[in-house]
PDB file of C-alpha atoms in Angstrom:
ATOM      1  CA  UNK A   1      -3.395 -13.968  12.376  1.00 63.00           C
ATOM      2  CA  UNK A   2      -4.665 -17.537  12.546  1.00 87.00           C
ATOM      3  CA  UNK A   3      -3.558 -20.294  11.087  1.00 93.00           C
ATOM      4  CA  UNK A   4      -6.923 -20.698   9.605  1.00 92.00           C
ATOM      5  CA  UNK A   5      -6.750 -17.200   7.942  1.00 94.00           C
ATOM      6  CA  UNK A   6      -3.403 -17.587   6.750  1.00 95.00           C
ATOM      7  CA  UNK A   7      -4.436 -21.040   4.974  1.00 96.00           C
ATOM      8  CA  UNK A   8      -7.267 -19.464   3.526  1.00 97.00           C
ATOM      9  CA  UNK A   9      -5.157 -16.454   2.250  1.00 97.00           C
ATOM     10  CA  UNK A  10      -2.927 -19.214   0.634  1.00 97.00           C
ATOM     11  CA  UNK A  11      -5.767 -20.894  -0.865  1.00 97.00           C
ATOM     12  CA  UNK A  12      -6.803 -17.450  -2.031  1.00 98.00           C
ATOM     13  CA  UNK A  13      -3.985 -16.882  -3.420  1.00 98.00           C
ATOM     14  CA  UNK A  14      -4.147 -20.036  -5.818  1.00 97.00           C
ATOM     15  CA  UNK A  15      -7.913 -19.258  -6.631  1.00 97.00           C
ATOM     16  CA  UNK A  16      -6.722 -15.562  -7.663  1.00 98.00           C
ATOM     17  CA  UNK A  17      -4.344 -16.947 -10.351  1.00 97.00           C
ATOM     18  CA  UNK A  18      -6.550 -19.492 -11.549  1.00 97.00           C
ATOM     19  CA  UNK A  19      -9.376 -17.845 -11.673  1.00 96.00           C
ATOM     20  CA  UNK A  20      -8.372 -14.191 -12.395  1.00 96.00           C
ATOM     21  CA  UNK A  21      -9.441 -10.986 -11.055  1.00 93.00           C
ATOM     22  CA  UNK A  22     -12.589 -11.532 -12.843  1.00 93.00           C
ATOM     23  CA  UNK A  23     -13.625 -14.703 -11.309  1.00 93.00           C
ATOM     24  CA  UNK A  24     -12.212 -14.271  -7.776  1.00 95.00           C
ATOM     25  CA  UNK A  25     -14.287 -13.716  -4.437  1.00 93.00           C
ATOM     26  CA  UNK A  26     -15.362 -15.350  -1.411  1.00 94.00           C
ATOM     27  CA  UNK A  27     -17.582 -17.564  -3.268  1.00 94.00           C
ATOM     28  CA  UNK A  28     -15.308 -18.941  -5.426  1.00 96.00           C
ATOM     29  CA  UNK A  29     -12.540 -19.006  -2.185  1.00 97.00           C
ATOM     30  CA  UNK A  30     -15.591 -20.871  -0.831  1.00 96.00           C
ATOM     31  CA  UNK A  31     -15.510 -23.335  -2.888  1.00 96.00           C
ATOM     32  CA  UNK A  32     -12.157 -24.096  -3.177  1.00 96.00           C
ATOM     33  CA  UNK A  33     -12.062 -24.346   0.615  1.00 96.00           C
ATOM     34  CA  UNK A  34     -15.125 -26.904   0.267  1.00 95.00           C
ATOM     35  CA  UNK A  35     -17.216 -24.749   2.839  1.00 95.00           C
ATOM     36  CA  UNK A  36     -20.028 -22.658   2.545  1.00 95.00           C
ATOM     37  CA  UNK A  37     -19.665 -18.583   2.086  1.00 93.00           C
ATOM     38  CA  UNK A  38     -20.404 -17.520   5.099  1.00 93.00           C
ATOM     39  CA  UNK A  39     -17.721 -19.816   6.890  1.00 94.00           C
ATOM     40  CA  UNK A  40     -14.995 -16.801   4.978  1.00 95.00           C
ATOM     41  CA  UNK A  41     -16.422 -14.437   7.168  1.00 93.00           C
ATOM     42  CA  UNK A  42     -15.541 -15.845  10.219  1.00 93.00           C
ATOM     43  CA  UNK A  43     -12.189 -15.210   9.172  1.00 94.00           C
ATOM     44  CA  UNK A  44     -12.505 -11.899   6.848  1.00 94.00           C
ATOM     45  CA  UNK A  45     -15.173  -9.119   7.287  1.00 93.00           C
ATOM     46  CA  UNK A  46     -16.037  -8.865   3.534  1.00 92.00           C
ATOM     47  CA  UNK A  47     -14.467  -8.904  -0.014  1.00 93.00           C
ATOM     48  CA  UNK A  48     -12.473  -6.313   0.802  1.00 95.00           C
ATOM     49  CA  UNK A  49     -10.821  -7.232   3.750  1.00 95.00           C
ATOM     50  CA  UNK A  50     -10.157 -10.400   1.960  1.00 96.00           C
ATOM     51  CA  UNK A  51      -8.398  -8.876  -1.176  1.00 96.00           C
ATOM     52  CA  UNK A  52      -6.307  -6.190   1.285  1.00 97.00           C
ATOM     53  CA  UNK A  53      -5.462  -8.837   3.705  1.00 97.00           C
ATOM     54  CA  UNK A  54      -3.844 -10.395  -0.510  1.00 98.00           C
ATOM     55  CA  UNK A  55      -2.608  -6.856  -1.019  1.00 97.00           C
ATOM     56  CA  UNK A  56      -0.800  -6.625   2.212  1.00 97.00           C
ATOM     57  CA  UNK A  57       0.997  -9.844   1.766  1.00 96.00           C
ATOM     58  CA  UNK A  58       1.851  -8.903  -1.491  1.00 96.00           C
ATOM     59  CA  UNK A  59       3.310  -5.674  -0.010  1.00 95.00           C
ATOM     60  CA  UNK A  60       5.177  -7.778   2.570  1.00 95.00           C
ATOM     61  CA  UNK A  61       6.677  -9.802  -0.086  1.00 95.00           C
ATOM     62  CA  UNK A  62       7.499  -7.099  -2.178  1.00 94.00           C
ATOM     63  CA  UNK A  63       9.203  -5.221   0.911  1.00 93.00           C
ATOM     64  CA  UNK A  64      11.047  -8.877   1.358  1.00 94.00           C
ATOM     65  CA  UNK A  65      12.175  -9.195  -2.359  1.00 93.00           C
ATOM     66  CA  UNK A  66      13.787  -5.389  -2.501  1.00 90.00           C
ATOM     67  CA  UNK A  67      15.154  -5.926   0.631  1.00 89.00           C
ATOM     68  CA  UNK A  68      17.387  -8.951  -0.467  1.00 91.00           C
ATOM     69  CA  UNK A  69      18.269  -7.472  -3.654  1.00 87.00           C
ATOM     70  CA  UNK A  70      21.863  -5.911  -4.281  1.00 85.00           C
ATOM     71  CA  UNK A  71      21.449  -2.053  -3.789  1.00 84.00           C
ATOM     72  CA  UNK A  72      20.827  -0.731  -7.930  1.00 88.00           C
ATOM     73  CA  UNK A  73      18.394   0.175  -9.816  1.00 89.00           C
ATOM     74  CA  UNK A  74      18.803  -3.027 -11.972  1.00 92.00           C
ATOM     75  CA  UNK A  75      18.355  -5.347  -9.094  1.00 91.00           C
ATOM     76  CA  UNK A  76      15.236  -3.410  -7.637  1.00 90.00           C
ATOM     77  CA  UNK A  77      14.004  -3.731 -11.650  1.00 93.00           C
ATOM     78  CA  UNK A  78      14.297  -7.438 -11.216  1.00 94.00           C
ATOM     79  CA  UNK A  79      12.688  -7.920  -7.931  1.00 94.00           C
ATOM     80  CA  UNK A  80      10.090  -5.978  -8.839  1.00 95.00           C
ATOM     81  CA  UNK A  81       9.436  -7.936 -12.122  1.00 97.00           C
ATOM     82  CA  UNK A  82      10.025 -11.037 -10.634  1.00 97.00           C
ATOM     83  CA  UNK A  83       6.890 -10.923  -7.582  1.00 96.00           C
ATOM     84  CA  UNK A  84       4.881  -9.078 -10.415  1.00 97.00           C
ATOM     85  CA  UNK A  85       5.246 -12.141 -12.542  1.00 98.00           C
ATOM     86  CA  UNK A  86       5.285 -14.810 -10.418  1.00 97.00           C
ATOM     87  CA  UNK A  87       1.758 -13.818  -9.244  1.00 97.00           C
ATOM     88  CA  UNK A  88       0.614 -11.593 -12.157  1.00 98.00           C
ATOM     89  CA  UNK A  89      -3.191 -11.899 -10.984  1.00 97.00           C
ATOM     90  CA  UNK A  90      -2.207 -11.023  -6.981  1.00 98.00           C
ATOM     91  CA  UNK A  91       0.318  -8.143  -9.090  1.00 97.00           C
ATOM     92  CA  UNK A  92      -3.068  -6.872 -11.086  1.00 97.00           C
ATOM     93  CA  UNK A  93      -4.920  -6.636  -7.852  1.00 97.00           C
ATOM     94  CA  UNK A  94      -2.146  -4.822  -5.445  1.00 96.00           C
ATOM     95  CA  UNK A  95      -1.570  -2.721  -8.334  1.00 95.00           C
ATOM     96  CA  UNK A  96      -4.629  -1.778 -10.359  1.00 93.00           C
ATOM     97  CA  UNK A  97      -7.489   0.274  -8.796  1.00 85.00           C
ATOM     98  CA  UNK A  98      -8.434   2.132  -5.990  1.00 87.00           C
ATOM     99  CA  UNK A  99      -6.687   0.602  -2.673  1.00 92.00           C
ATOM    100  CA  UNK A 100      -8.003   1.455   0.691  1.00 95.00           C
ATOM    101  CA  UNK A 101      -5.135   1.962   3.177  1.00 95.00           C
ATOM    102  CA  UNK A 102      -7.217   1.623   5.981  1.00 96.00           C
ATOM    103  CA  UNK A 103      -7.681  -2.037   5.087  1.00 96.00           C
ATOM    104  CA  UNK A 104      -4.315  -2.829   5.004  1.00 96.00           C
ATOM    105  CA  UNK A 105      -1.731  -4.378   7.265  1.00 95.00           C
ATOM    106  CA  UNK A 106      -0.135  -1.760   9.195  1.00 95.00           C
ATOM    107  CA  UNK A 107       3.191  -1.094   7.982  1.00 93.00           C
ATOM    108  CA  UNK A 108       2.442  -3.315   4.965  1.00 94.00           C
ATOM    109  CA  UNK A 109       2.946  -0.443   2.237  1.00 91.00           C
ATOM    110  CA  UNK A 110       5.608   1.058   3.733  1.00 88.00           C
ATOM    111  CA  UNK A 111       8.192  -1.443   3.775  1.00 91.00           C
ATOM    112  CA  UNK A 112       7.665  -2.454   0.423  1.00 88.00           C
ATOM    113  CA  UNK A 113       8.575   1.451  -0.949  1.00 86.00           C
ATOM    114  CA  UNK A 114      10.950   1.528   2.016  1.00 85.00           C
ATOM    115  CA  UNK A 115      13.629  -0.757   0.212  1.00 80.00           C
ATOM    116  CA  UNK A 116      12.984   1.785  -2.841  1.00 78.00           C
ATOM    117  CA  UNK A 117      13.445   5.017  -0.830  1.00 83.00           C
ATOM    118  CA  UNK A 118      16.451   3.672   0.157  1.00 83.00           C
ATOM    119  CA  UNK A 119      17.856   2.908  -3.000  1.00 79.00           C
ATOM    120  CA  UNK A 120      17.637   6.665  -3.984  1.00 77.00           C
ATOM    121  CA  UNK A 121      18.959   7.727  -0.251  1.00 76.00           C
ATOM    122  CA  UNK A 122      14.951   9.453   0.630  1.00 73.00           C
ATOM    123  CA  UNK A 123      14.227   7.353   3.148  1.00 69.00           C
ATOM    124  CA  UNK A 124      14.276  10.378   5.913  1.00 66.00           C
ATOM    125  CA  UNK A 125      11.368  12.263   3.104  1.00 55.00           C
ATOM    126  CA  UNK A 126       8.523  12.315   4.263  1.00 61.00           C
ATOM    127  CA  UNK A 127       5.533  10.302   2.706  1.00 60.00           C
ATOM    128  CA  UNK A 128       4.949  13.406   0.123  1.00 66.00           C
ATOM    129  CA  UNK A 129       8.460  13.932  -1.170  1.00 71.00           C
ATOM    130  CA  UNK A 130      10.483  11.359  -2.452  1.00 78.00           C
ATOM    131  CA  UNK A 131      10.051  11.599  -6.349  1.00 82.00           C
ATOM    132  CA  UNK A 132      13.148   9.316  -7.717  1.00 81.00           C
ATOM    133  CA  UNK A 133      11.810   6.446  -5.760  1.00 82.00           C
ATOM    134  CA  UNK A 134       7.871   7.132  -7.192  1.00 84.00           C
ATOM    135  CA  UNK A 135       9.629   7.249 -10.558  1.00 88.00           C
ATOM    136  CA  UNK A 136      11.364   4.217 -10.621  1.00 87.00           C
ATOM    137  CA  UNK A 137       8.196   2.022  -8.838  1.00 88.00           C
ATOM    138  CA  UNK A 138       5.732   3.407 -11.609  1.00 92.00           C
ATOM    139  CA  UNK A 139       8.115   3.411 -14.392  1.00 94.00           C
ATOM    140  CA  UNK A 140       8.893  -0.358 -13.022  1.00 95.00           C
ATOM    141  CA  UNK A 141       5.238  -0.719 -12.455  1.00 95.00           C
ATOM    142  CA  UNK A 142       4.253   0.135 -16.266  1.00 96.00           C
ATOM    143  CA  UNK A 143       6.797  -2.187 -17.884  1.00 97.00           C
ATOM    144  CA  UNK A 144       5.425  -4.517 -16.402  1.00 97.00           C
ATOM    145  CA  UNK A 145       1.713  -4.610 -16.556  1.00 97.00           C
ATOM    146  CA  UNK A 146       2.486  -4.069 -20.330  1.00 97.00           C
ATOM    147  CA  UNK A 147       4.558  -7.552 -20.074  1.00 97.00           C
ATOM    148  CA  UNK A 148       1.595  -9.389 -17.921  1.00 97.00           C
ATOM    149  CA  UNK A 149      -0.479  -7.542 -20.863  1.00 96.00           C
ATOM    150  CA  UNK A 150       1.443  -8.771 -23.687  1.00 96.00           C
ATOM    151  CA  UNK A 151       1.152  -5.646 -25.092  1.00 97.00           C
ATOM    152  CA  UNK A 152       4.444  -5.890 -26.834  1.00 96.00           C
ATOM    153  CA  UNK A 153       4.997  -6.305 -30.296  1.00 96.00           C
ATOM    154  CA  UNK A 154       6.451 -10.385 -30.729  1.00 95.00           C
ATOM    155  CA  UNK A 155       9.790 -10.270 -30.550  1.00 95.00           C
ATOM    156  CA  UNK A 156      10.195  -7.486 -28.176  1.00 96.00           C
ATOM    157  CA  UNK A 157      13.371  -7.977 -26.487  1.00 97.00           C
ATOM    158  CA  UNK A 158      11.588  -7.335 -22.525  1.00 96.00           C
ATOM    159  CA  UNK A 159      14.880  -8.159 -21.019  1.00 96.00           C
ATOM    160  CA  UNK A 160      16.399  -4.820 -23.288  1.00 96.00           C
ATOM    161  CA  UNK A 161      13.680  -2.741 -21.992  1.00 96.00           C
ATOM    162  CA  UNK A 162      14.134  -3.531 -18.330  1.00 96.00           C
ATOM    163  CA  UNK A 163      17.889  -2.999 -19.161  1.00 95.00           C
ATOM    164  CA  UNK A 164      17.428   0.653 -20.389  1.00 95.00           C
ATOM    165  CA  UNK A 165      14.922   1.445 -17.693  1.00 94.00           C
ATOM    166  CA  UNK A 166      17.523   0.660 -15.067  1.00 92.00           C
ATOM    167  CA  UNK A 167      20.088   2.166 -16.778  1.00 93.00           C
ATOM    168  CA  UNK A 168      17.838   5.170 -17.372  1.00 92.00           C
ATOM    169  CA  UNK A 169      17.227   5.293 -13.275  1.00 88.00           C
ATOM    170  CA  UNK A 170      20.507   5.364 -13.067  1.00 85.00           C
ATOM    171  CA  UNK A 171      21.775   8.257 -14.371  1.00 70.00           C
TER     172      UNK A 171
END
């Protein structure tokens, strides 16, 4: 990747949170990168390459977080909350819609759930069976677009609810 790209996809990045899904796209990359539209297609083939070249880093980061975190279902609960809301626009676009794998980074989806299937000992199943590990991401995965939401009540104790979903996992 260029260094071009990559500073682009860190400007993106910036323009994504700011702006929100709603407001994000190559124009307004464009114009945070003070060039004209077309110039973001010398460096991405459309929207969508642009948003799954996003989506793939935020796989890769993902992947990165799990990886460094102890080996329980607590810790993986607290990566996973942690790169959701540290970028909660970049989360909402990995996360929410249809995703086209082709687009991705090879690899780039696979490491992240890697660090999962390996909490739950299925990292030899194959891509179709490994139903702890697809439990705990979208269990993980709906506490926490309900917190970047703020679809709980005020006073919700989140930290409580992250507890019992680990602790759930866990048994």
């Amino acid at each position: 990747m260029t260094a071009r790209r990559e500073h682009l996809l860190d400007l993106a990045e910036l323009v994504l949170e700011r702006e929100g899904l709603d407001g994000f796209g190559v124009h307004a990359l464009a114009r945070a990168a003070g060039i004209k539209p077309p110039s973001i297609y010398k460096h991405f083939a459309g929207a969508a390459d642009l948003q799954h070249a996003l989506i793939s880093r935020w796989f890769r980061r993902l992947a990165a977080a799990l990886d460094a975190a102890e080996s329980s279902i607590a810790s993986f609960a607290a990566a996973y909350r942690a790169i959701a809301l540290a970028a909660p626009q970049l989360y909402r676009l990995a996360t929410y819609g249809p995703l086209d794998r082709a687009l991705l980074d090879p690899g780039a989806e696979r490491a992240a759930l890697a660090a999962a299937l390996r909490l739950f000992g299925e990292e030899e199943a194959s891509d179709e069976d490994h139903p702890r590990a697809r439990l705990a991401w979208a269990a993980a995965h709906g506490l926490v677009s309900l917190e970047i939401a703020d679809r709980f009540p005020p006073g919700t104790d989140l930290d409580a609810a992250w507890r019992a979903l680990a602790a759930a996992l866990s048994g």
